[in-house]
CSV table of C-alpha atoms in Angstrom, one decimal:
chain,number,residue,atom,x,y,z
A,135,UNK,CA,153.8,170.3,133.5
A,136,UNK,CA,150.6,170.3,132.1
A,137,UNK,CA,151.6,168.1,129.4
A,138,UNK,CA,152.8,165.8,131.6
A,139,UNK,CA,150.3,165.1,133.3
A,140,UNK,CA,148.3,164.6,130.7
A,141,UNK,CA,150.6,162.0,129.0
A,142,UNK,CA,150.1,160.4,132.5
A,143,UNK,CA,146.4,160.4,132.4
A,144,UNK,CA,146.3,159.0,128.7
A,145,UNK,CA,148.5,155.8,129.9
A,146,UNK,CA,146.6,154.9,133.2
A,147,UNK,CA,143.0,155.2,130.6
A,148,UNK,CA,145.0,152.5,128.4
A,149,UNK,CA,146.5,150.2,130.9
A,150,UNK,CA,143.4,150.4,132.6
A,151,UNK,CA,141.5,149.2,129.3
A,152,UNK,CA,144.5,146.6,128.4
A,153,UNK,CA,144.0,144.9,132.0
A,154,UNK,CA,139.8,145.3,131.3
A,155,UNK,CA,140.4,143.0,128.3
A,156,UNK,CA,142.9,140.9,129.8
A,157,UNK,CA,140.3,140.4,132.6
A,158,UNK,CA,137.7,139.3,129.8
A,159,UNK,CA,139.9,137.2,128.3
A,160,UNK,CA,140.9,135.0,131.1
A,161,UNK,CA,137.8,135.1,132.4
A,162,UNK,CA,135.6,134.3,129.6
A,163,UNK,CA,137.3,133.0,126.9
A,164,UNK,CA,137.6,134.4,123.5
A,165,UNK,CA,135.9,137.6,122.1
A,166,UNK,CA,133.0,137.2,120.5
A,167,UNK,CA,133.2,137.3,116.5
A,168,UNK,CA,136.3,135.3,117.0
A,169,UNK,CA,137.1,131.5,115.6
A,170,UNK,CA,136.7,130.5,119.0
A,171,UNK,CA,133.5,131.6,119.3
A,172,UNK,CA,132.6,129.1,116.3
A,173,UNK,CA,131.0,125.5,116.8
A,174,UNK,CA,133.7,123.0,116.4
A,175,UNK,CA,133.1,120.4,113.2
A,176,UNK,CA,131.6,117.1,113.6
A,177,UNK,CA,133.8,114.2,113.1
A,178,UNK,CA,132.9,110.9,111.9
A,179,UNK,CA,134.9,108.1,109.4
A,180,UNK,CA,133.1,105.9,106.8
A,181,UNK,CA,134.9,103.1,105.6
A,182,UNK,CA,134.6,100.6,103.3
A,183,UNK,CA,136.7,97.5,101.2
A,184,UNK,CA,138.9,98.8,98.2
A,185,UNK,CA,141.4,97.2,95.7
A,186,UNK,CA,140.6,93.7,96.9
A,187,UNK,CA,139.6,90.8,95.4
A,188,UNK,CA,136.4,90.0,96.5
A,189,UNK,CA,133.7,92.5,97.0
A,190,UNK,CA,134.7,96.3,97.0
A,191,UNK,CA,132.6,99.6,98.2
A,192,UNK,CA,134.8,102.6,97.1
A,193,UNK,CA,131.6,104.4,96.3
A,194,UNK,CA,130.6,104.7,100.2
A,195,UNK,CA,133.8,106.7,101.3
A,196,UNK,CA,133.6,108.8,98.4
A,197,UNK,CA,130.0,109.6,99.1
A,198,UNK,CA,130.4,110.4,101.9
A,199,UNK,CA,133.1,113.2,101.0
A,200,UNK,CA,130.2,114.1,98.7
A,201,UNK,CA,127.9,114.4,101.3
A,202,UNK,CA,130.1,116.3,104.0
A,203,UNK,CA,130.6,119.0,101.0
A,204,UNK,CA,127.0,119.2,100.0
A,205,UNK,CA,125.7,119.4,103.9
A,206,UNK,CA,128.7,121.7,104.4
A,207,UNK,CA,127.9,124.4,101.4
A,208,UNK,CA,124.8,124.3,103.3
A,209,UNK,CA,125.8,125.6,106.5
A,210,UNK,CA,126.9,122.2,108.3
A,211,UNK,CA,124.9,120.8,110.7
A,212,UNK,CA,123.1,123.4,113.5
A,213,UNK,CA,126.1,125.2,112.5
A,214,UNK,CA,128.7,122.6,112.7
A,215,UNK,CA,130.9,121.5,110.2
A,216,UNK,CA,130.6,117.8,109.0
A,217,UNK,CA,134.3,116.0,108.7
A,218,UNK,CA,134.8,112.7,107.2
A,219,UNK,CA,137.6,110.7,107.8
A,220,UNK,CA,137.5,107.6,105.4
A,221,UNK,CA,139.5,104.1,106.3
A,222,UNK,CA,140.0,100.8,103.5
A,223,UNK,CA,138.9,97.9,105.7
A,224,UNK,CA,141.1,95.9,102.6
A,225,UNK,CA,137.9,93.1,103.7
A,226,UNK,CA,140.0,91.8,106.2
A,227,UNK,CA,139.8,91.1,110.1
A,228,UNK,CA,143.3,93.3,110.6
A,229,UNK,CA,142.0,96.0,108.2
A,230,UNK,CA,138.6,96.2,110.3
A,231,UNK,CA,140.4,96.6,113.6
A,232,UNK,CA,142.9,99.1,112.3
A,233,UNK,CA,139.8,101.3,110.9
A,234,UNK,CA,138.2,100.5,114.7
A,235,UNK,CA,141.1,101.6,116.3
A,236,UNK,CA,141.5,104.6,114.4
A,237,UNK,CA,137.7,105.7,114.8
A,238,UNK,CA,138.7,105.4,118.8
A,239,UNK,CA,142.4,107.4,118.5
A,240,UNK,CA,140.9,110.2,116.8
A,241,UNK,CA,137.8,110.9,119.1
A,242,UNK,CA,134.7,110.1,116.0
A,243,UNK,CA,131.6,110.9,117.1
A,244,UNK,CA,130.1,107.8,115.2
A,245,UNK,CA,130.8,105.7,112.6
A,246,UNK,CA,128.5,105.8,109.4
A,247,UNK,CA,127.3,104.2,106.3
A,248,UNK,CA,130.4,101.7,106.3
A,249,UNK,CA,130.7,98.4,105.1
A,250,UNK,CA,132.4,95.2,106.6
A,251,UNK,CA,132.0,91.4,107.0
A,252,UNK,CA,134.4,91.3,110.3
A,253,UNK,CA,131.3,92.5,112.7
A,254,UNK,CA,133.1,90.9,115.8
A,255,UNK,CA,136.3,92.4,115.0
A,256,UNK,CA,135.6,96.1,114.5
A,257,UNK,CA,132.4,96.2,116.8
A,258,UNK,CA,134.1,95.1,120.0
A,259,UNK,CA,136.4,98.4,119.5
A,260,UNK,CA,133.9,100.5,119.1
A,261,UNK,CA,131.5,99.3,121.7
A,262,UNK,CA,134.7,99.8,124.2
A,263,UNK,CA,134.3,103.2,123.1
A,264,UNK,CA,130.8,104.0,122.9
A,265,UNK,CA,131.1,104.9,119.1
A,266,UNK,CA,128.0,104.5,117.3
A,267,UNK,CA,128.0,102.5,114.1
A,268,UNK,CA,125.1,104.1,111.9
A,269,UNK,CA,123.6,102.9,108.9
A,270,UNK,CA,125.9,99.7,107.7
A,271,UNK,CA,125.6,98.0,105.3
A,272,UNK,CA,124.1,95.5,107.0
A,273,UNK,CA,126.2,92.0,106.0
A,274,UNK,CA,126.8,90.5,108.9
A,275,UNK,CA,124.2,89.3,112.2
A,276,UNK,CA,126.2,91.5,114.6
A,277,UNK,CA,125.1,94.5,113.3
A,278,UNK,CA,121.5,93.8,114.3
A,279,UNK,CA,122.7,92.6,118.0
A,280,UNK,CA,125.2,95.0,119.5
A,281,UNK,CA,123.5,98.0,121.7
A,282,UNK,CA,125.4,100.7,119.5
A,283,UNK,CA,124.4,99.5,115.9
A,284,UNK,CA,121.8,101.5,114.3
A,285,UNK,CA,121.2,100.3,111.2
A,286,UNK,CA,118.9,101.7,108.6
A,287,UNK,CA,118.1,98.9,106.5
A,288,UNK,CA,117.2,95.0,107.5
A,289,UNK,CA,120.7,94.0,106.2
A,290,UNK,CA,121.3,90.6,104.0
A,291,UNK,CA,119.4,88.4,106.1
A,292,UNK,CA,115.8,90.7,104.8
A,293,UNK,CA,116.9,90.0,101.4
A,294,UNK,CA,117.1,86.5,101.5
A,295,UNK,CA,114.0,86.5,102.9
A,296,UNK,CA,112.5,88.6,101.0
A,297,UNK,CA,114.0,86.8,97.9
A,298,UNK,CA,112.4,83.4,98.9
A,299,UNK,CA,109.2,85.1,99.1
A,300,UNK,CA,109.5,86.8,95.6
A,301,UNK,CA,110.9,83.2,94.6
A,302,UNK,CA,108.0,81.0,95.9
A,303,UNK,CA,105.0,81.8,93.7
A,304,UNK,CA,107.1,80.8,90.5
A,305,UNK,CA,109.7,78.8,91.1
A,306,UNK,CA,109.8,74.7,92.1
A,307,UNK,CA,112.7,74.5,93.5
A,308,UNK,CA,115.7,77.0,94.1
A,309,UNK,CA,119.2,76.6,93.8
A,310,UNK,CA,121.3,79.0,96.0
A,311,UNK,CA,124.4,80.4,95.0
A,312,UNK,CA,126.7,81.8,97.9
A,313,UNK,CA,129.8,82.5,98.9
A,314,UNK,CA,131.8,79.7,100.9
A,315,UNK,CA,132.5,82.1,104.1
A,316,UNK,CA,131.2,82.5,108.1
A,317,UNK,CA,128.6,85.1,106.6
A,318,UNK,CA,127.9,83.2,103.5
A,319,UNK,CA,127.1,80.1,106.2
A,320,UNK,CA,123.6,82.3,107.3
A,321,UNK,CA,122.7,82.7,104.0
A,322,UNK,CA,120.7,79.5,103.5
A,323,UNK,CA,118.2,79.6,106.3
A,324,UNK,CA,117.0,83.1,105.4
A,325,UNK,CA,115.9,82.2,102.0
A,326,UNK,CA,114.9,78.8,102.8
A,327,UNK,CA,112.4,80.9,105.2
A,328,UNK,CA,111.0,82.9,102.3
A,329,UNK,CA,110.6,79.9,100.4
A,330,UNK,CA,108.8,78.0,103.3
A,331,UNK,CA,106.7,81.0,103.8
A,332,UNK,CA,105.3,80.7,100.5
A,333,UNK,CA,105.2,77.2,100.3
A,334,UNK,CA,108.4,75.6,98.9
A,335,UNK,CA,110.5,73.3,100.0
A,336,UNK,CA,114.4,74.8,100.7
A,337,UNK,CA,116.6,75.6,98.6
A,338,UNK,CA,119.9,73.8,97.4
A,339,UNK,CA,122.4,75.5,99.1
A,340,UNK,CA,125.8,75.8,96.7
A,341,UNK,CA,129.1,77.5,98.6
A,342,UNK,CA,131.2,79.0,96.0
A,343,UNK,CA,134.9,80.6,96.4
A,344,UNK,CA,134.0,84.7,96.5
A,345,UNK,CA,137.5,85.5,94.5
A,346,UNK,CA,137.2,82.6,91.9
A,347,UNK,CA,137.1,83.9,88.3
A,348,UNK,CA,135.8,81.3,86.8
A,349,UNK,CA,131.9,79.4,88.4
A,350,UNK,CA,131.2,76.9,85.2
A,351,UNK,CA,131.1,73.9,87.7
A,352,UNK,CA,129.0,75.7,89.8
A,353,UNK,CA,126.6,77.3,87.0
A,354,UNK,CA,125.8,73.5,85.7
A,355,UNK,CA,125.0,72.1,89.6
A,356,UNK,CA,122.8,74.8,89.7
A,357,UNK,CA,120.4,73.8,87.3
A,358,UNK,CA,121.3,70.0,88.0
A,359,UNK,CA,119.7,67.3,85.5
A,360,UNK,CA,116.6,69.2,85.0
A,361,UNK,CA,117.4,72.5,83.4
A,362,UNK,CA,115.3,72.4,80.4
A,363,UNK,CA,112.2,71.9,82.6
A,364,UNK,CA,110.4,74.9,83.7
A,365,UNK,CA,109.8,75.8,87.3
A,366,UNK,CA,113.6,76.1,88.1
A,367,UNK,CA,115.1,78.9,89.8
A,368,UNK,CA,118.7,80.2,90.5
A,369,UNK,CA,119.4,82.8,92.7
A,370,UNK,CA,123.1,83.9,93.1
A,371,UNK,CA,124.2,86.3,96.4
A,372,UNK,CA,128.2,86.4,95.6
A,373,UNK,CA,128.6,90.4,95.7
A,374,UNK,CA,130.6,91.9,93.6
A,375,UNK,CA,131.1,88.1,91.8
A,376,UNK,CA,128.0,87.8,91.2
A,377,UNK,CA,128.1,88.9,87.5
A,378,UNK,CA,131.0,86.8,87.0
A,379,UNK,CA,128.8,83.8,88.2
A,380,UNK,CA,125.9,85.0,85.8
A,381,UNK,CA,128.2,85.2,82.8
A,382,UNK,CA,129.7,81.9,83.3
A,383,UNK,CA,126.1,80.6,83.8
A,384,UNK,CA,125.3,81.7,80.2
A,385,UNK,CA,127.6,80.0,78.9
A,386,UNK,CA,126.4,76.6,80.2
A,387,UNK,CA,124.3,74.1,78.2
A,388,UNK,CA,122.4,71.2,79.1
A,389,UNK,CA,121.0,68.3,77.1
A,390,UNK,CA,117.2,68.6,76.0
A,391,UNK,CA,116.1,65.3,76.3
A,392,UNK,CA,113.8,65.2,73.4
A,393,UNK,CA,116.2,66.3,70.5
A,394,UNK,CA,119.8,65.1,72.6
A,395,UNK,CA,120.9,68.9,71.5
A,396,UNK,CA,122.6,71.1,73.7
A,397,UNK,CA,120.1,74.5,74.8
A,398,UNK,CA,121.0,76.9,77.2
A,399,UNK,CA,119.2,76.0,80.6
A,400,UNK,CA,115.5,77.4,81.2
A,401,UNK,CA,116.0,78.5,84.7
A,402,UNK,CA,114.9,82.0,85.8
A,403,UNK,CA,117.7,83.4,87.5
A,404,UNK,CA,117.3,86.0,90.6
A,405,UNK,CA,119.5,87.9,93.3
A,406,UNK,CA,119.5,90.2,95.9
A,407,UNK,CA,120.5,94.5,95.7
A,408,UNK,CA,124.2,94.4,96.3
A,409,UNK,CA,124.5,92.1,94.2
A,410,UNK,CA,123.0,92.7,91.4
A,411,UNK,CA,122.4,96.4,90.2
A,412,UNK,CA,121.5,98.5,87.3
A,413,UNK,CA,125.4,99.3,86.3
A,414,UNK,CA,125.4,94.6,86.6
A,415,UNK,CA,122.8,94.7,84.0
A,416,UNK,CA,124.5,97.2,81.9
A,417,UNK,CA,127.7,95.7,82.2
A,418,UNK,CA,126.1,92.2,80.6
A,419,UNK,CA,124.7,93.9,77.8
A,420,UNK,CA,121.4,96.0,78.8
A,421,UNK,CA,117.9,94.6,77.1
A,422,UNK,CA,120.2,91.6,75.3
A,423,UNK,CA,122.0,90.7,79.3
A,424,UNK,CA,121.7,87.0,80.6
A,425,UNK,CA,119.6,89.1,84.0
A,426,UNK,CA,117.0,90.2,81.4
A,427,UNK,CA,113.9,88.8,83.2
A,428,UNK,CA,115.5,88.2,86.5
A,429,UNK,CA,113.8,88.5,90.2
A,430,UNK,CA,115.8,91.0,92.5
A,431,UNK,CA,114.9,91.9,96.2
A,432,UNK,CA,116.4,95.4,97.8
A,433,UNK,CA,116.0,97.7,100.7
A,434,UNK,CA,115.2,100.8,99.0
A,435,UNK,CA,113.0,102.1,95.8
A,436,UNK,CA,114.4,101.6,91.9
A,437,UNK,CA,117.5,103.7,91.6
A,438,UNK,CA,114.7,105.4,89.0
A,439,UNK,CA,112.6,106.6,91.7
A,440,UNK,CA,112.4,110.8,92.3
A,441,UNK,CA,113.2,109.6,95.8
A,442,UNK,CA,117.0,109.5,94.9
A,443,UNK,CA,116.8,112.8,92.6
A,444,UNK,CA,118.2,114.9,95.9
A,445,UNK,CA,121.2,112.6,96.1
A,446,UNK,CA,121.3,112.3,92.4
A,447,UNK,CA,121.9,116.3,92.5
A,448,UNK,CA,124.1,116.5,95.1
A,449,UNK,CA,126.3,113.8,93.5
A,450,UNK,CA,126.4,115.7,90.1
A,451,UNK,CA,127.4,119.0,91.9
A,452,UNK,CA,129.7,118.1,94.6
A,453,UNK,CA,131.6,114.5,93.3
A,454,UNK,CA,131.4,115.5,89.5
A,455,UNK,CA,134.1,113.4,87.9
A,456,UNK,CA,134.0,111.2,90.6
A,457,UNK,CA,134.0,107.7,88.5
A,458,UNK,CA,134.0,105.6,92.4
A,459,UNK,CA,130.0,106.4,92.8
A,460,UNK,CA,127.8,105.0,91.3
A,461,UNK,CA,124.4,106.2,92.6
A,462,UNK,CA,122.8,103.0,91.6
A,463,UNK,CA,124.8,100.9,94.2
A,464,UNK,CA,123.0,100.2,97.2
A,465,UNK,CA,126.2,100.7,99.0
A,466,UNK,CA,126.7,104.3,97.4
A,467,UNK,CA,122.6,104.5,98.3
A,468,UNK,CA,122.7,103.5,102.1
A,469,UNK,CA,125.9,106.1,103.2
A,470,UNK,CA,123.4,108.6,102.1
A,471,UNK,CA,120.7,107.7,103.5
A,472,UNK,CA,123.1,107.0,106.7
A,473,UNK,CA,124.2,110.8,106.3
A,474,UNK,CA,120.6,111.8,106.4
A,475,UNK,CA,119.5,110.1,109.3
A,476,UNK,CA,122.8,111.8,111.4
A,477,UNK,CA,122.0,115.2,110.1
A,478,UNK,CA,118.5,115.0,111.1
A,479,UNK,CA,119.7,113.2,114.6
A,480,UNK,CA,122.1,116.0,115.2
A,481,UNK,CA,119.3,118.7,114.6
A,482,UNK,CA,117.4,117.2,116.6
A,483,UNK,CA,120.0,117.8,119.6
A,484,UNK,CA,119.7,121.5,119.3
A,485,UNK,CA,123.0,123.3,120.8
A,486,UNK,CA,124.2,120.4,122.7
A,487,UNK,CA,127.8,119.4,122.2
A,488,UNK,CA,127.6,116.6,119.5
A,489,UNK,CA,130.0,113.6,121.3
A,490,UNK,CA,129.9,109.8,120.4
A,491,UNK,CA,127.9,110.1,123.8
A,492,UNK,CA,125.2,112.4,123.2
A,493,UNK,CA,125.1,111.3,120.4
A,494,UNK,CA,124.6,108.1,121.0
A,495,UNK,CA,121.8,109.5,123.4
A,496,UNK,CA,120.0,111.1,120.6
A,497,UNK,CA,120.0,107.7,118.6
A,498,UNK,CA,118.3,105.7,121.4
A,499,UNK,CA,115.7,108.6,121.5
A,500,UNK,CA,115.5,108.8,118.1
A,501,UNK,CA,111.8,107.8,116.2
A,502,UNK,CA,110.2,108.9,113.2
A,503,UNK,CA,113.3,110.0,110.9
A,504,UNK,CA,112.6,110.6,107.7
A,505,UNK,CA,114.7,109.6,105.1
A,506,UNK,CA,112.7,111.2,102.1
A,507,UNK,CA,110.5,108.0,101.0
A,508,UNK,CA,114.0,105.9,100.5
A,509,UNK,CA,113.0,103.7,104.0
A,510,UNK,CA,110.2,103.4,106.0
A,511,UNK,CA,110.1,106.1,109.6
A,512,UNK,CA,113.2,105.0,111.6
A,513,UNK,CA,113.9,104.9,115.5
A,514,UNK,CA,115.8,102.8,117.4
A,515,UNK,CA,113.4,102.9,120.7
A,516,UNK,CA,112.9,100.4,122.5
A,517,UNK,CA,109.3,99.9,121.4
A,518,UNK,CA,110.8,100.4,117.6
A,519,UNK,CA,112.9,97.5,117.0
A,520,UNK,CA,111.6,94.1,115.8
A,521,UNK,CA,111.2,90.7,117.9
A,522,UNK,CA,113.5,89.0,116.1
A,523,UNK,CA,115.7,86.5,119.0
A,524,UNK,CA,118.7,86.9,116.1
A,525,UNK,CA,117.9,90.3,115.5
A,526,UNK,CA,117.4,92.6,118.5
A,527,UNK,CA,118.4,96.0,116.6
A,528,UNK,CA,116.1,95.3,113.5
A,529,UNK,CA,114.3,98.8,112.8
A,530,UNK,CA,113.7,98.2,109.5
A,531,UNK,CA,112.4,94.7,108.3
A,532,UNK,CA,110.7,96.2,104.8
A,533,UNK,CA,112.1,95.0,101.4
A,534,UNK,CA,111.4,96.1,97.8
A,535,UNK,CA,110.4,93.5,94.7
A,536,UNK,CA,112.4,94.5,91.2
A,537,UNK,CA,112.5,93.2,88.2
A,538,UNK,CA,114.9,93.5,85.1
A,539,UNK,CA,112.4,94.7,82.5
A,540,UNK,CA,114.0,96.2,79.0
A,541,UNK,CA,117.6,96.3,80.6
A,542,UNK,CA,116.4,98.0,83.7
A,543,UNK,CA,115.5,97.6,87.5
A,544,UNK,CA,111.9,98.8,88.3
A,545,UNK,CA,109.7,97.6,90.9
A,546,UNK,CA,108.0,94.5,90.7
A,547,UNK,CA,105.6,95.8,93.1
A,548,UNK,CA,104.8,99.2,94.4
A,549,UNK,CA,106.0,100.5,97.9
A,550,UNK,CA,107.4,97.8,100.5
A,551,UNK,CA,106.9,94.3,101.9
A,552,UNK,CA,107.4,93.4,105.5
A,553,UNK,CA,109.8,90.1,106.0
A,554,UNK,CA,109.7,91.0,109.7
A,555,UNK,CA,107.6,87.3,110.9
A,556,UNK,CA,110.0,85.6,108.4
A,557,UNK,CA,112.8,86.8,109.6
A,558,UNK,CA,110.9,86.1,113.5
A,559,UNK,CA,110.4,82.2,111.7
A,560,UNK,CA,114.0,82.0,110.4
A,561,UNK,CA,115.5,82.8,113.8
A,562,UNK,CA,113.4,80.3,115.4
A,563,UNK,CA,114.0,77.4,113.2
């Protein structure tokens, strides 16, 4: 009997703890110590043109793979887990709305470091959204005019200008070489600002296919009838054509008019970051390349700088083998610096839930974000973007002088120069 009721007691004391637990359960979700318990990964895309034939930025998808494994080792973001979806924008319209429209269907938070020239196209889907776009590249004008662009560097229209006004103190006159598209059509009164800011008159504005693989016509317009006169300048903004412009241009002559012989042209040649860059130089041949001695503007310091040796390291360790970055490609350079500005963003937010939303509330809050000495302090304030009519979302109107010295690009100048009023003048004229 005794027995009994003992076996009695010992199942009421266990039912009695099985409905405790159910109680906790259903009442406050799981245990702790359990995966539920866990912050749930941050989800963003980064996408990018590949396999086409015009420009193509595999390196910025595969960077940021890099990046979500190197921020990951580290213990993710305020605990959270960084995933990366990646999308080829095949540098088309229909590509760019697919990637859009995929960034909506699975829920991103933002969408970072990404290139594209189809602004209208993807931005409309995300702004239906609320999806942030972070850190593009910066090609076309809508990324410095819709309310959730946040870009990190003064896009193509600051290196134009900046380009003119690295131009003007040695060159005449300018011939522009560019592609023959609606973003290639802004092009011309950027530089043409640069020049005027430094006294020149604008340049000659040459549209050019961006697939062709062949730019021999256009390489002897370029330095017209005088190109053994000094004082002449070409500067070529083709992307990833741009070094098969240069190397056709080498292989023009033109007719000195005091021996009738045939002698390459004298003209100094120039470009802008993105489209010319270190691995463009050693492609042509290092020290002995045609872009020995040429003029380049960019966003950020010489890929020599120590500012890059963090990304440099992380590159090595967590893409080794990875042959699609090159950490020399502005491209490559911006998703990072993209990546860097979200993590510190996100840190900033402390333990709230990290949504396109909130986070899109954190970015319009956001001022003073480091990005290691690789940009100027950014924030996207109200009292922290530019007054540029064009250009409403400009943070960031600082560019860098480089030069090709010895088969390498180092800074023609130390630290950055402001294009901001240019930019102000260009959009006003």
């Amino acid at each position: 009997m005794s027995d009994r009721r003992d076996s009695r007691e010992r199942k009421a004391a266990l039912l009695s703890v099985a409905t405790s637990c159910a109680l906790l359960l259903a009442g406050c979700g799981a245990l702790p110590g359990s995966t539920g318990d866990s912050p749930g990964p941050i989800v963003v895309m980064t996408w990018a043109p590949e396999q086409t034939n015009a420009t193509n930025e595999p390196g910025m998808p595969a960077m940021a793979k890099a990046y979500a494994k190197y921020v990951n080792a580290r213990g993710g973001i305020n605990g959270h887990q960084l995933k990366v979806l990646t999308c080829n924008e095949h540098n088309t319209t229909t590509g760019a709305a697919a990637c859009a429209q995929r960034a909506a269907d699975e829920g991103v938070a933002a969408v970072v470091g990404s290139y594209s020239q189809h602004g209208p196209t993807f931005l409309s889907t995300l702004e239906a959204e609320s999806i942030p776009y972070l850190g593009g590249f910066g090609v076309t004008e809508d990324e410095f005019d819709s309310p959730l662009s946040y870009p990190v560097n003064g896009g193509l229209s600051s290196l134009l200008a900046g380009n003119g006004q690295q131009l003007a103190p040695k060159c005449d006159s300018v011939s522009l070489v560019r592609p023959d598209t609606a973003a290639g059509d802004q092009f011309p009164a950027f530089l043409d600002a640069g020049l005027r800011a430094g006294g020149r008159s604008d340049a000659t504005d040459l549209r050019a296919a961006e697939d062709s693989t062949d730019y021999t016509a256009t390489a002897e317009r370029s330095v017209g009838d005088d190109g053994t006169g000094d004082g002449r300048c070409v500067t070529a903004v083709l992307g990833e054509k741009t070094a098969t412009f240069f190397d056709s241009f080498r292989r023009i002559t033109v007719t000195d008019p005091v021996t009738g012989k045939q002698v390459a042209p004298r003209a100094r040649i120039a470009s802008v970051l993105g489209s010319v860059q270190q691995s463009t130089v050693d492609s042509s041949g290092g020290s002995g390349s045609p872009l020995e001695g040429a003029l380049i503007t960019g966003w950020y310091p010489p890929a020599s700088d120590a500012a890059w040796d963090p990304m440099k390291k992380a590159v090595a360790k967590y893409a080794f083998g990875d042959n699609s970055i090159d950490t020399d490609d502005p491209g490559a350079q911006t998703t990072w610096i993209a990546y860097t500005v979200l993590t510190e963003v996100v840190e900033s937010m402390g333990s709230r839930t990290v949504s396109a939303t909130t986070l899109k509330q954190a970015l319009d809050n956001a001022h003073g974000i480091s990005t290691g000495g690789l940009t100027p302090a950014l924030g996207w304030r109200d009292q922290d973007l530019a007054s540029v009519p064009d250009h409403p979302r400009l943070a960031n109107g600082k560019v860098t002088y480089q030069v090709v010295t010895n088969g390498r690009l180092v800074a023609a100048r130390k630290g950055f120069v402001d294009v901001t009023r240019t930019l102000e003048k260009a959009s006003t004229n």
